[in-house]
């Protein structure tokens, strides 16, 4: 439809914008196993349309905002490709520049709107007191008219059809232009902070990254300051809107702090306890207001899991250290953090029991706990592996077509139960069947290696074993075909 409309009127900026917007939204409906390359190709079409719309209307804030969002998404996808970090950083830099220009334009427009509103209120009060009469009435009506006139640049609206079009009976389309509000500015600041956070994790030097993280946090602090003041204690609409937006701000703040902690660990090998705990405090604040906020529950689980992984990598105390008991060891601290993460994901599962992402996380948490070098982990290893298998199997049953999701994790969880001194009889054969079932649905050795490289819970030893199973299956099929 939009392609036909664009062919009829190549200079219609709104058509190009809406076309790009639809293409961007459709990305969310691609199958979960769609490769990053295919997603990037689809996203490039959307970005192309946004750039085309901007060529026709360079000052359109909506187009600029959506282009910046698309560039941030492009950067995320580029990081999943070979040597894509440099291109991702360039996309994020452009996104940040665009977001900041959008914010300045929105801030200017909001101030103009507020000034017009003040003038209108003053005029209304004057008229109520009988002070609005006289020869100036026409001018005052003109001021009211200005307040309702669209301030956007020419060609930024599709309802700009001429009177002659109406006379000729041609159909006129109308695009609703929503007024700028403080929430509009807050959304832009949150998006800017997200892009800055992503960029901070990609830049080469830690000092540069630290500056970008600080900039992201300052954007979020400003966003919180922009929350409107309720007109009264009974202004429930503003109170509810503020509460929802504050949750978004704190979720973004926690994400930035988590990224900062991970980057610090990556560069220095030191655990940034302050960043992790501050991030958790932000998420706890969200959950205090909205206990069933699934995003906050999952983010909390992810942050606790990252914290546990960081702590587990800490130096182990020497035997002559008084604090060298298992109870105070990094592994024990990691166990407690992973237990808390499991509780967060379990609460999220109660809210969304068919969410495969949550089920996979629960499998990962049980597997991570089973691997810790602790007596409690050794005693509970068999049960933890059964738990992991249970959650991975649920994820597979809910979405058998997601070949890069639960299948490989399920096979590994079963395989782990079938190896070692405490091997469970029949589990190795069961793992073999899972791998072959995955292969029949389209899995292959290359995909297996890629999943293993991208997923930290997958062991290299398991990948080698599973590749061997796949090769055996291929050889058996070739022999069968030769006999036929």
Short mmCIF file of C-alpha atoms in Angstrom, two decimals:
data_model
loop_
_atom_site.label_atom_id
_atom_site.label_comp_id
_atom_site.label_asym_id
_atom_site.label_seq_id
_atom_site.Cartn_x
_atom_site.Cartn_y
_atom_site.Cartn_z
CA UNK A 1 0.00 0.00 0.00
CA UNK A 2 2.68 2.51 1.02
CA UNK A 3 4.78 1.47 -1.97
CA UNK A 4 1.91 2.32 -4.32
CA UNK A 5 1.25 5.60 -2.52
CA UNK A 6 4.92 6.56 -2.73
CA UNK A 7 4.97 5.77 -6.46
CA UNK A 8 2.02 8.14 -6.96
CA UNK A 9 3.57 10.92 -4.86
CA UNK A 10 7.34 10.53 -4.27
CA UNK A 11 7.44 13.85 -2.38
CA UNK A 12 5.01 12.79 0.35
CA UNK A 13 7.17 12.79 3.48
CA UNK A 14 4.39 11.38 5.66
CA UNK A 15 3.99 8.39 3.37
CA UNK A 16 7.70 7.59 3.62
CA UNK A 17 7.66 8.05 7.39
CA UNK A 18 4.65 5.78 7.90
CA UNK A 19 6.15 3.22 5.53
CA UNK A 20 9.40 3.20 7.51
CA UNK A 21 7.48 3.00 10.78
CA UNK A 22 5.49 -0.05 9.65
CA UNK A 23 8.67 -1.79 8.47
CA UNK A 24 10.28 -1.07 11.84
CA UNK A 25 7.32 -2.47 13.78
CA UNK A 26 7.27 -5.60 11.61
CA UNK A 27 10.76 -6.49 12.88
CA UNK A 28 9.13 -7.63 16.12
CA UNK A 29 7.04 -10.15 14.19
CA UNK A 30 9.95 -11.94 12.52
CA UNK A 31 10.47 -15.52 13.76
CA UNK A 32 12.69 -15.69 16.84
CA UNK A 33 15.28 -17.77 14.96
CA UNK A 34 15.68 -15.15 12.19
CA UNK A 35 19.39 -14.46 11.76
CA UNK A 36 20.86 -11.03 12.66
CA UNK A 37 21.81 -10.54 8.99
CA UNK A 38 18.22 -10.96 7.81
CA UNK A 39 16.98 -8.66 10.56
CA UNK A 40 19.56 -6.07 9.54
CA UNK A 41 18.42 -6.22 5.92
CA UNK A 42 14.81 -5.64 6.98
CA UNK A 43 15.85 -2.81 9.30
CA UNK A 44 17.91 -1.15 6.55
CA UNK A 45 14.73 -0.75 4.50
CA UNK A 46 13.07 1.04 7.42
CA UNK A 47 16.07 3.34 7.95
CA UNK A 48 16.13 4.13 4.24
CA UNK A 49 12.49 5.27 4.38
CA UNK A 50 13.13 7.44 7.43
CA UNK A 51 16.10 9.10 5.72
CA UNK A 52 13.97 9.68 2.64
CA UNK A 53 11.30 11.36 4.74
CA UNK A 54 13.93 13.58 6.38
CA UNK A 55 15.28 14.62 2.99
CA UNK A 56 11.82 16.05 2.31
CA UNK A 57 11.20 17.41 5.81
CA UNK A 58 14.50 17.74 7.73
CA UNK A 59 12.96 19.19 10.91
CA UNK A 60 10.28 16.56 11.56
CA UNK A 61 10.90 15.49 15.17
CA UNK A 62 8.85 12.29 14.87
CA UNK A 63 10.90 11.08 11.92
CA UNK A 64 14.16 12.04 13.63
CA UNK A 65 13.17 10.21 16.81
CA UNK A 66 12.20 7.04 14.96
CA UNK A 67 15.37 7.15 12.86
CA UNK A 68 17.44 7.36 16.04
CA UNK A 69 15.55 4.42 17.52
CA UNK A 70 16.11 2.40 14.36
CA UNK A 71 19.84 3.21 14.44
CA UNK A 72 20.05 2.05 18.07
CA UNK A 73 18.35 -1.21 17.08
CA UNK A 74 20.74 -1.54 14.14
CA UNK A 75 23.68 -1.19 16.53
CA UNK A 76 22.28 -3.95 18.74
CA UNK A 77 21.97 -6.30 15.77
CA UNK A 78 25.39 -5.40 14.40
CA UNK A 79 27.00 -6.57 17.64
CA UNK A 80 25.71 -10.06 16.87
CA UNK A 81 27.62 -10.16 13.57
CA UNK A 82 31.32 -10.69 12.92
CA UNK A 83 33.37 -7.53 13.53
CA UNK A 84 30.24 -5.41 13.83
CA UNK A 85 31.23 -3.41 16.93
CA UNK A 86 32.83 -0.54 15.00
CA UNK A 87 29.76 -0.10 12.80
CA UNK A 88 27.54 -0.41 15.87
CA UNK A 89 29.43 2.38 17.61
CA UNK A 90 29.01 4.64 14.56
CA UNK A 91 25.26 3.96 14.46
CA UNK A 92 24.96 4.73 18.18
CA UNK A 93 26.93 7.96 17.84
CA UNK A 94 24.55 9.13 15.12
CA UNK A 95 21.56 8.05 17.23
CA UNK A 96 22.79 10.06 20.23
CA UNK A 97 23.30 13.19 18.11
CA UNK A 98 19.80 12.84 16.65
CA UNK A 99 18.16 12.20 20.03
CA UNK A 100 19.83 15.30 21.47
CA UNK A 101 18.67 17.46 18.56
CA UNK A 102 15.14 16.10 18.97
CA UNK A 103 15.21 16.95 22.67
CA UNK A 104 16.26 20.54 21.98
CA UNK A 105 13.47 20.97 19.43
CA UNK A 106 10.89 19.40 21.75
CA UNK A 107 12.03 21.53 24.68
CA UNK A 108 11.72 24.69 22.56
CA UNK A 109 8.25 23.70 21.35
CA UNK A 110 7.07 22.87 24.87
CA UNK A 111 8.21 26.27 26.15
CA UNK A 112 6.35 27.97 23.28
CA UNK A 113 3.22 25.95 24.07
CA UNK A 114 3.43 26.84 27.76
CA UNK A 115 3.83 30.54 26.91
CA UNK A 116 0.80 30.44 24.62
CA UNK A 117 -1.17 28.68 27.34
CA UNK A 118 -0.19 31.36 29.85
CA UNK A 119 -1.29 34.08 27.45
CA UNK A 120 -4.59 32.32 26.83
CA UNK A 121 -5.21 31.88 30.57
CA UNK A 122 -4.39 35.53 31.24
CA UNK A 123 -6.74 36.60 28.46
CA UNK A 124 -9.51 34.36 29.77
CA UNK A 125 -9.14 35.75 33.27
CA UNK A 126 -9.23 39.28 31.89
CA UNK A 127 -12.40 38.59 29.93
CA UNK A 128 -14.07 37.09 33.02
CA UNK A 129 -13.33 40.32 34.91
CA UNK A 130 -14.75 42.41 32.11
CA UNK A 131 -11.34 43.61 31.07
CA UNK A 132 -11.28 41.84 27.76
CA UNK A 133 -13.62 44.16 25.80
CA UNK A 134 -12.84 47.05 23.51
CA UNK A 135 -11.10 47.29 20.22
CA UNK A 136 -8.50 44.72 21.19
CA UNK A 137 -10.97 41.83 21.00
CA UNK A 138 -9.97 40.94 17.48
CA UNK A 139 -6.32 40.73 18.41
CA UNK A 140 -7.13 38.47 21.33
CA UNK A 141 -9.06 36.12 19.13
CA UNK A 142 -6.03 36.07 16.88
CA UNK A 143 -3.86 34.96 19.81
CA UNK A 144 -6.27 32.10 20.47
CA UNK A 145 -5.99 31.18 16.83
CA UNK A 146 -2.22 31.05 17.02
CA UNK A 147 -2.44 28.60 19.90
CA UNK A 148 -4.29 26.11 17.73
CA UNK A 149 -2.19 26.48 14.59
CA UNK A 150 0.23 23.65 13.77
CA UNK A 151 3.76 24.93 14.31
CA UNK A 152 5.44 22.16 12.30
CA UNK A 153 7.36 22.97 9.13
CA UNK A 154 5.70 22.85 5.69
CA UNK A 155 5.09 19.37 4.23
CA UNK A 156 5.23 17.79 7.72
CA UNK A 157 1.52 17.00 7.68
CA UNK A 158 -0.50 14.95 5.22
CA UNK A 159 -3.54 17.20 5.70
CA UNK A 160 -1.82 19.98 3.75
CA UNK A 161 -3.93 19.32 0.64
CA UNK A 162 -4.92 22.50 -1.19
CA UNK A 163 -8.46 23.83 -1.46
CA UNK A 164 -8.40 22.92 -5.13
CA UNK A 165 -8.02 19.27 -4.14
CA UNK A 166 -11.17 19.52 -2.06
CA UNK A 167 -13.01 21.22 -4.90
CA UNK A 168 -11.96 18.47 -7.29
CA UNK A 169 -13.28 15.87 -4.84
CA UNK A 170 -9.90 14.31 -4.16
CA UNK A 171 -9.51 12.41 -0.91
CA UNK A 172 -7.57 14.25 1.81
CA UNK A 173 -5.69 12.35 4.50
CA UNK A 174 -5.05 13.76 7.96
CA UNK A 175 -2.20 12.95 10.34
CA UNK A 176 -2.89 13.74 13.99
CA UNK A 177 -0.22 15.97 15.52
CA UNK A 178 -0.04 15.38 19.25
CA UNK A 179 1.12 18.24 21.50
CA UNK A 180 4.51 18.08 23.19
CA UNK A 181 4.30 17.27 26.90
CA UNK A 182 6.90 16.76 29.64
CA UNK A 183 6.42 13.02 29.10
CA UNK A 184 7.52 13.48 25.48
CA UNK A 185 10.81 14.97 26.67
CA UNK A 186 11.20 12.22 29.27
CA UNK A 187 10.81 9.52 26.60
CA UNK A 188 13.50 11.19 24.51
CA UNK A 189 15.87 11.42 27.48
CA UNK A 190 15.33 7.73 28.32
CA UNK A 191 16.09 6.76 24.72
CA UNK A 192 19.19 8.97 24.72
CA UNK A 193 20.42 7.39 27.94
CA UNK A 194 19.90 3.91 26.50
CA UNK A 195 21.95 4.78 23.39
CA UNK A 196 24.70 6.34 25.52
CA UNK A 197 24.81 3.22 27.70
CA UNK A 198 25.15 0.94 24.69
CA UNK A 199 27.86 3.17 23.23
CA UNK A 200 29.75 3.23 26.54
CA UNK A 201 30.13 -0.54 26.46
CA UNK A 202 31.65 -0.37 22.96
CA UNK A 203 34.19 2.45 23.18
CA UNK A 204 37.82 1.43 23.58
CA UNK A 205 38.92 3.25 26.74
CA UNK A 206 37.40 2.94 30.20
CA UNK A 207 37.65 6.72 30.90
CA UNK A 208 35.64 7.45 27.74
CA UNK A 209 33.14 4.78 28.74
CA UNK A 210 32.86 6.24 32.24
CA UNK A 211 32.08 9.68 30.80
CA UNK A 212 29.35 8.22 28.60
CA UNK A 213 27.82 6.34 31.54
CA UNK A 214 27.86 9.56 33.58
CA UNK A 215 26.14 11.39 30.71
CA UNK A 216 23.48 8.66 30.52
CA UNK A 217 22.80 8.91 34.26
CA UNK A 218 22.54 12.71 34.06
CA UNK A 219 19.91 12.35 31.31
CA UNK A 220 17.87 10.06 33.54
CA UNK A 221 18.20 12.38 36.53
CA UNK A 222 16.94 15.24 34.34
CA UNK A 223 14.07 13.04 33.16
CA UNK A 224 12.99 12.51 36.75
CA UNK A 225 13.07 16.26 37.39
CA UNK A 226 10.72 16.81 34.44
CA UNK A 227 7.88 14.76 35.92
CA UNK A 228 4.87 17.13 36.07
CA UNK A 229 3.65 18.38 39.44
CA UNK A 230 0.07 17.20 40.11
CA UNK A 231 -2.41 20.08 40.22
CA UNK A 232 -3.84 18.67 43.46
CA UNK A 233 -3.69 15.65 45.73
CA UNK A 234 -6.70 14.35 43.83
CA UNK A 235 -5.03 14.62 40.41
CA UNK A 236 -5.01 10.84 40.00
CA UNK A 237 -4.24 10.92 36.27
CA UNK A 238 -0.96 12.79 36.71
CA UNK A 239 -0.04 10.71 39.75
CA UNK A 240 -0.59 7.47 37.81
CA UNK A 241 1.27 8.75 34.74
CA UNK A 242 4.17 9.92 36.89
CA UNK A 243 4.33 6.56 38.64
CA UNK A 244 4.47 4.66 35.34
CA UNK A 245 7.08 6.99 33.87
CA UNK A 246 9.20 6.88 37.04
CA UNK A 247 9.27 3.09 36.69
CA UNK A 248 10.63 3.49 33.15
CA UNK A 249 13.29 5.92 34.34
CA UNK A 250 14.44 3.63 37.15
CA UNK A 251 14.49 0.59 34.86
CA UNK A 252 16.74 2.51 32.46
CA UNK A 253 18.91 3.71 35.36
CA UNK A 254 19.35 0.13 36.59
CA UNK A 255 20.31 -0.97 33.09
CA UNK A 256 22.98 1.73 32.89
CA UNK A 257 24.41 0.80 36.29
CA UNK A 258 24.46 -2.89 35.35
CA UNK A 259 26.32 -2.10 32.13
CA UNK A 260 28.79 0.09 34.05
CA UNK A 261 29.49 -2.73 36.50
CA UNK A 262 30.00 -5.25 33.70
CA UNK A 263 32.32 -2.90 31.81
CA UNK A 264 34.36 -2.20 34.96
CA UNK A 265 34.76 -5.94 35.56
CA UNK A 266 35.77 -6.46 31.94
CA UNK A 267 38.45 -3.76 32.06
CA UNK A 268 39.81 -4.07 35.60
CA UNK A 269 38.80 -7.50 36.86
CA UNK A 270 37.33 -5.78 39.93
CA UNK A 271 33.74 -6.17 41.11
CA UNK A 272 31.93 -2.81 41.21
CA UNK A 273 29.74 -3.64 44.20
CA UNK A 274 28.40 -0.08 44.38
CA UNK A 275 27.10 -0.16 40.80
CA UNK A 276 25.49 -3.59 41.22
CA UNK A 277 23.81 -2.72 44.52
CA UNK A 278 22.65 0.69 43.27
CA UNK A 279 21.13 -0.97 40.22
CA UNK A 280 19.33 -3.48 42.44
CA UNK A 281 18.01 -0.62 44.59
CA UNK A 282 16.49 1.01 41.49
CA UNK A 283 14.76 -2.24 40.53
CA UNK A 284 13.55 -2.81 44.09
CA UNK A 285 12.01 0.67 44.00
CA UNK A 286 10.10 -0.26 40.85
CA UNK A 287 8.88 -3.52 42.38
CA UNK A 288 7.80 -1.73 45.55
CA UNK A 289 5.32 0.22 43.41
CA UNK A 290 4.54 -2.56 40.92
CA UNK A 291 5.29 -6.04 42.36
CA UNK A 292 4.14 -7.78 39.17
CA UNK A 293 6.25 -5.71 36.79
CA UNK A 294 7.71 -8.56 34.72
CA UNK A 295 10.38 -6.40 33.11
CA UNK A 296 11.67 -5.31 36.52
CA UNK A 297 11.58 -8.88 37.84
CA UNK A 298 13.55 -10.17 34.85
CA UNK A 299 16.01 -7.25 34.93
CA UNK A 300 16.55 -7.94 38.63
CA UNK A 301 17.21 -11.60 37.88
CA UNK A 302 19.68 -10.68 35.13
CA UNK A 303 21.48 -8.17 37.34
CA UNK A 304 21.76 -10.64 40.22
CA UNK A 305 23.05 -13.27 37.80
CA UNK A 306 25.70 -10.90 36.43
CA UNK A 307 26.66 -9.93 39.98
CA UNK A 308 27.01 -13.62 40.89
CA UNK A 309 29.20 -14.28 37.87
CA UNK A 310 31.41 -11.31 38.76
CA UNK A 311 31.73 -12.39 42.39
CA UNK A 312 32.49 -16.00 41.39
CA UNK A 313 35.46 -14.73 39.37
CA UNK A 314 36.90 -12.90 42.40
CA UNK A 315 40.19 -14.17 43.88
CA UNK A 316 39.68 -17.05 46.30
CA UNK A 317 40.99 -16.28 49.84
CA UNK A 318 44.21 -18.06 50.80
CA UNK A 319 43.94 -20.98 53.27
CA UNK A 320 45.62 -19.03 56.09
CA UNK A 321 43.12 -16.19 55.68
CA UNK A 322 40.66 -16.20 58.64
CA UNK A 323 37.87 -15.44 56.18
CA UNK A 324 38.65 -18.46 54.04
CA UNK A 325 35.62 -20.51 55.18
CA UNK A 326 33.22 -21.72 52.52
CA UNK A 327 30.44 -19.58 54.01
CA UNK A 328 32.36 -16.40 53.12
CA UNK A 329 33.86 -17.63 49.87
CA UNK A 330 33.09 -15.97 46.52
CA UNK A 331 31.35 -19.18 45.43
CA UNK A 332 29.01 -19.05 48.44
CA UNK A 333 28.21 -15.39 47.75
CA UNK A 334 27.53 -16.32 44.13
CA UNK A 335 25.22 -19.14 45.32
CA UNK A 336 23.16 -16.67 47.36
CA UNK A 337 22.96 -14.20 44.47
CA UNK A 338 21.90 -16.94 42.03
CA UNK A 339 19.27 -18.11 44.50
CA UNK A 340 17.88 -14.56 44.66
CA UNK A 341 17.96 -14.38 40.85
CA UNK A 342 16.03 -17.66 40.67
CA UNK A 343 13.41 -16.21 43.00
CA UNK A 344 13.03 -13.14 40.76
CA UNK A 345 12.60 -15.22 37.62
CA UNK A 346 10.16 -17.52 39.45
CA UNK A 347 8.04 -14.50 40.39
CA UNK A 348 8.13 -13.39 36.74
CA UNK A 349 7.06 -16.88 35.66
CA UNK A 350 4.02 -16.68 37.94
CA UNK A 351 3.01 -13.55 36.02
CA UNK A 352 3.76 -14.99 32.56
CA UNK A 353 3.87 -18.81 32.81
CA UNK A 354 4.24 -19.31 29.04
CA UNK A 355 7.10 -16.87 28.54
CA UNK A 356 9.88 -19.02 27.04
CA UNK A 357 12.55 -16.42 27.81
CA UNK A 358 11.77 -16.67 31.52
CA UNK A 359 11.76 -20.47 31.39
CA UNK A 360 15.19 -20.48 29.74
CA UNK A 361 16.52 -18.13 32.44
CA UNK A 362 15.24 -20.45 35.16
CA UNK A 363 17.04 -23.33 33.48
CA UNK A 364 20.23 -21.26 33.32
CA UNK A 365 20.02 -20.35 37.03
CA UNK A 366 19.70 -23.98 38.13
CA UNK A 367 22.55 -25.00 35.85
CA UNK A 368 24.79 -22.19 37.13
CA UNK A 369 24.17 -23.19 40.76
CA UNK A 370 24.93 -26.85 39.98
CA UNK A 371 28.36 -25.85 38.66
CA UNK A 372 29.56 -23.89 41.71
CA UNK A 373 32.48 -25.47 43.64
CA UNK A 374 30.50 -25.88 46.87
CA UNK A 375 29.43 -28.80 49.03
CA UNK A 376 25.83 -27.57 48.92
CA UNK A 377 26.01 -27.47 45.12
CA UNK A 378 27.45 -31.00 44.99
CA UNK A 379 24.72 -32.33 47.30
CA UNK A 380 21.98 -30.72 45.22
CA UNK A 381 23.56 -31.19 41.79
CA UNK A 382 21.25 -33.98 40.64
CA UNK A 383 18.12 -32.04 41.61
CA UNK A 384 19.42 -28.79 40.09
CA UNK A 385 20.14 -30.54 36.79
CA UNK A 386 16.65 -32.07 36.82
CA UNK A 387 15.23 -28.59 37.46
CA UNK A 388 17.22 -27.19 34.53
CA UNK A 389 15.97 -29.99 32.28
CA UNK A 390 12.39 -29.33 33.40
CA UNK A 391 12.47 -25.62 32.50
CA UNK A 392 14.34 -26.11 29.22
CA UNK A 393 11.88 -28.84 28.20
CA UNK A 394 8.94 -26.54 28.93
CA UNK A 395 10.49 -23.85 26.72
CA UNK A 396 10.98 -26.34 23.87
CA UNK A 397 7.42 -27.64 24.15
CA UNK A 398 6.07 -24.09 23.95
CA UNK A 399 8.17 -23.20 20.89
CA UNK A 400 9.67 -26.16 19.03
CA UNK A 401 10.60 -23.96 16.07
CA UNK A 402 13.07 -21.85 18.06
CA UNK A 403 16.13 -23.87 17.11
CA UNK A 404 18.52 -21.48 18.85
CA UNK A 405 16.50 -21.39 22.06
CA UNK A 406 15.82 -24.29 24.39
CA UNK A 407 16.77 -27.29 22.26
CA UNK A 408 20.54 -27.12 22.76
CA UNK A 409 20.20 -26.21 26.45
CA UNK A 410 17.82 -29.13 26.97
CA UNK A 411 20.19 -31.56 25.29
CA UNK A 412 23.07 -30.36 27.48
CA UNK A 413 21.04 -30.60 30.71
CA UNK A 414 20.14 -34.22 29.88
CA UNK A 415 23.72 -34.99 28.76
CA UNK A 416 25.15 -33.66 32.04
CA UNK A 417 22.95 -36.10 33.95
CA UNK A 418 24.29 -38.97 31.84
CA UNK A 419 28.02 -38.38 32.38
CA UNK A 420 30.44 -38.66 35.28
CA UNK A 421 30.49 -40.87 38.35
CA UNK A 422 26.86 -40.16 39.20
CA UNK A 423 25.56 -40.76 35.68
CA UNK A 424 21.85 -41.52 35.45
CA UNK A 425 21.15 -44.58 33.33
CA UNK A 426 19.54 -43.83 30.00
CA UNK A 427 20.21 -40.09 30.06
CA UNK A 428 23.02 -40.18 27.49
CA UNK A 429 20.74 -41.97 25.04
CA UNK A 430 17.99 -39.45 25.80
CA UNK A 431 20.37 -36.57 25.08
CA UNK A 432 21.26 -38.27 21.79
CA UNK A 433 17.57 -38.33 20.85
CA UNK A 434 17.14 -34.64 21.69
CA UNK A 435 20.05 -33.68 19.42
CA UNK A 436 18.70 -35.81 16.58
CA UNK A 437 15.21 -34.37 17.04
CA UNK A 438 16.70 -30.88 16.84
CA UNK A 439 18.55 -31.87 13.66
CA UNK A 440 15.34 -33.11 12.02
CA UNK A 441 13.83 -29.67 12.54
CA UNK A 442 16.72 -27.94 10.80
CA UNK A 443 19.59 -27.79 13.28
CA UNK A 444 23.11 -28.43 12.01
CA UNK A 445 26.71 -28.40 13.20
CA UNK A 446 27.30 -24.76 12.22
CA UNK A 447 24.23 -23.60 14.14
CA UNK A 448 25.27 -25.73 17.10
CA UNK A 449 28.72 -24.15 17.23
CA UNK A 450 27.21 -20.66 16.89
CA UNK A 451 24.75 -21.28 19.73
CA UNK A 452 27.59 -22.63 21.85
CA UNK A 453 29.73 -19.56 21.18
CA UNK A 454 26.92 -17.12 22.01
CA UNK A 455 25.53 -18.87 25.10
CA UNK A 456 27.76 -18.88 28.18
CA UNK A 457 25.93 -21.81 29.78
CA UNK A 458 26.90 -24.19 26.95
CA UNK A 459 30.10 -26.19 27.57
CA UNK A 460 32.66 -26.78 24.84
CA UNK A 461 32.83 -30.48 25.72
CA UNK A 462 29.09 -30.81 25.11
CA UNK A 463 29.36 -29.07 21.74
CA UNK A 464 32.06 -31.53 20.64
CA UNK A 465 29.90 -34.48 21.71
CA UNK A 466 26.77 -33.09 20.03
CA UNK A 467 28.63 -32.37 16.77
CA UNK A 468 29.74 -36.00 16.82
CA UNK A 469 26.11 -37.10 17.16
CA UNK A 470 25.14 -34.91 14.21
CA UNK A 471 27.96 -36.30 12.05
CA UNK A 472 26.98 -39.87 12.93
CA UNK A 473 23.43 -39.10 11.87
CA UNK A 474 24.59 -37.64 8.56
CA UNK A 475 26.81 -40.67 7.86
CA UNK A 476 23.95 -43.05 8.67
CA UNK A 477 21.66 -41.20 6.26
CA UNK A 478 24.29 -41.27 3.52
CA UNK A 479 24.74 -45.03 3.95
CA UNK A 480 20.98 -45.51 3.81
CA UNK A 481 20.74 -43.49 0.59
CA UNK A 482 23.60 -45.50 -0.98
CA UNK A 483 21.82 -48.78 -0.21
CA UNK A 484 18.66 -47.47 -1.83
#
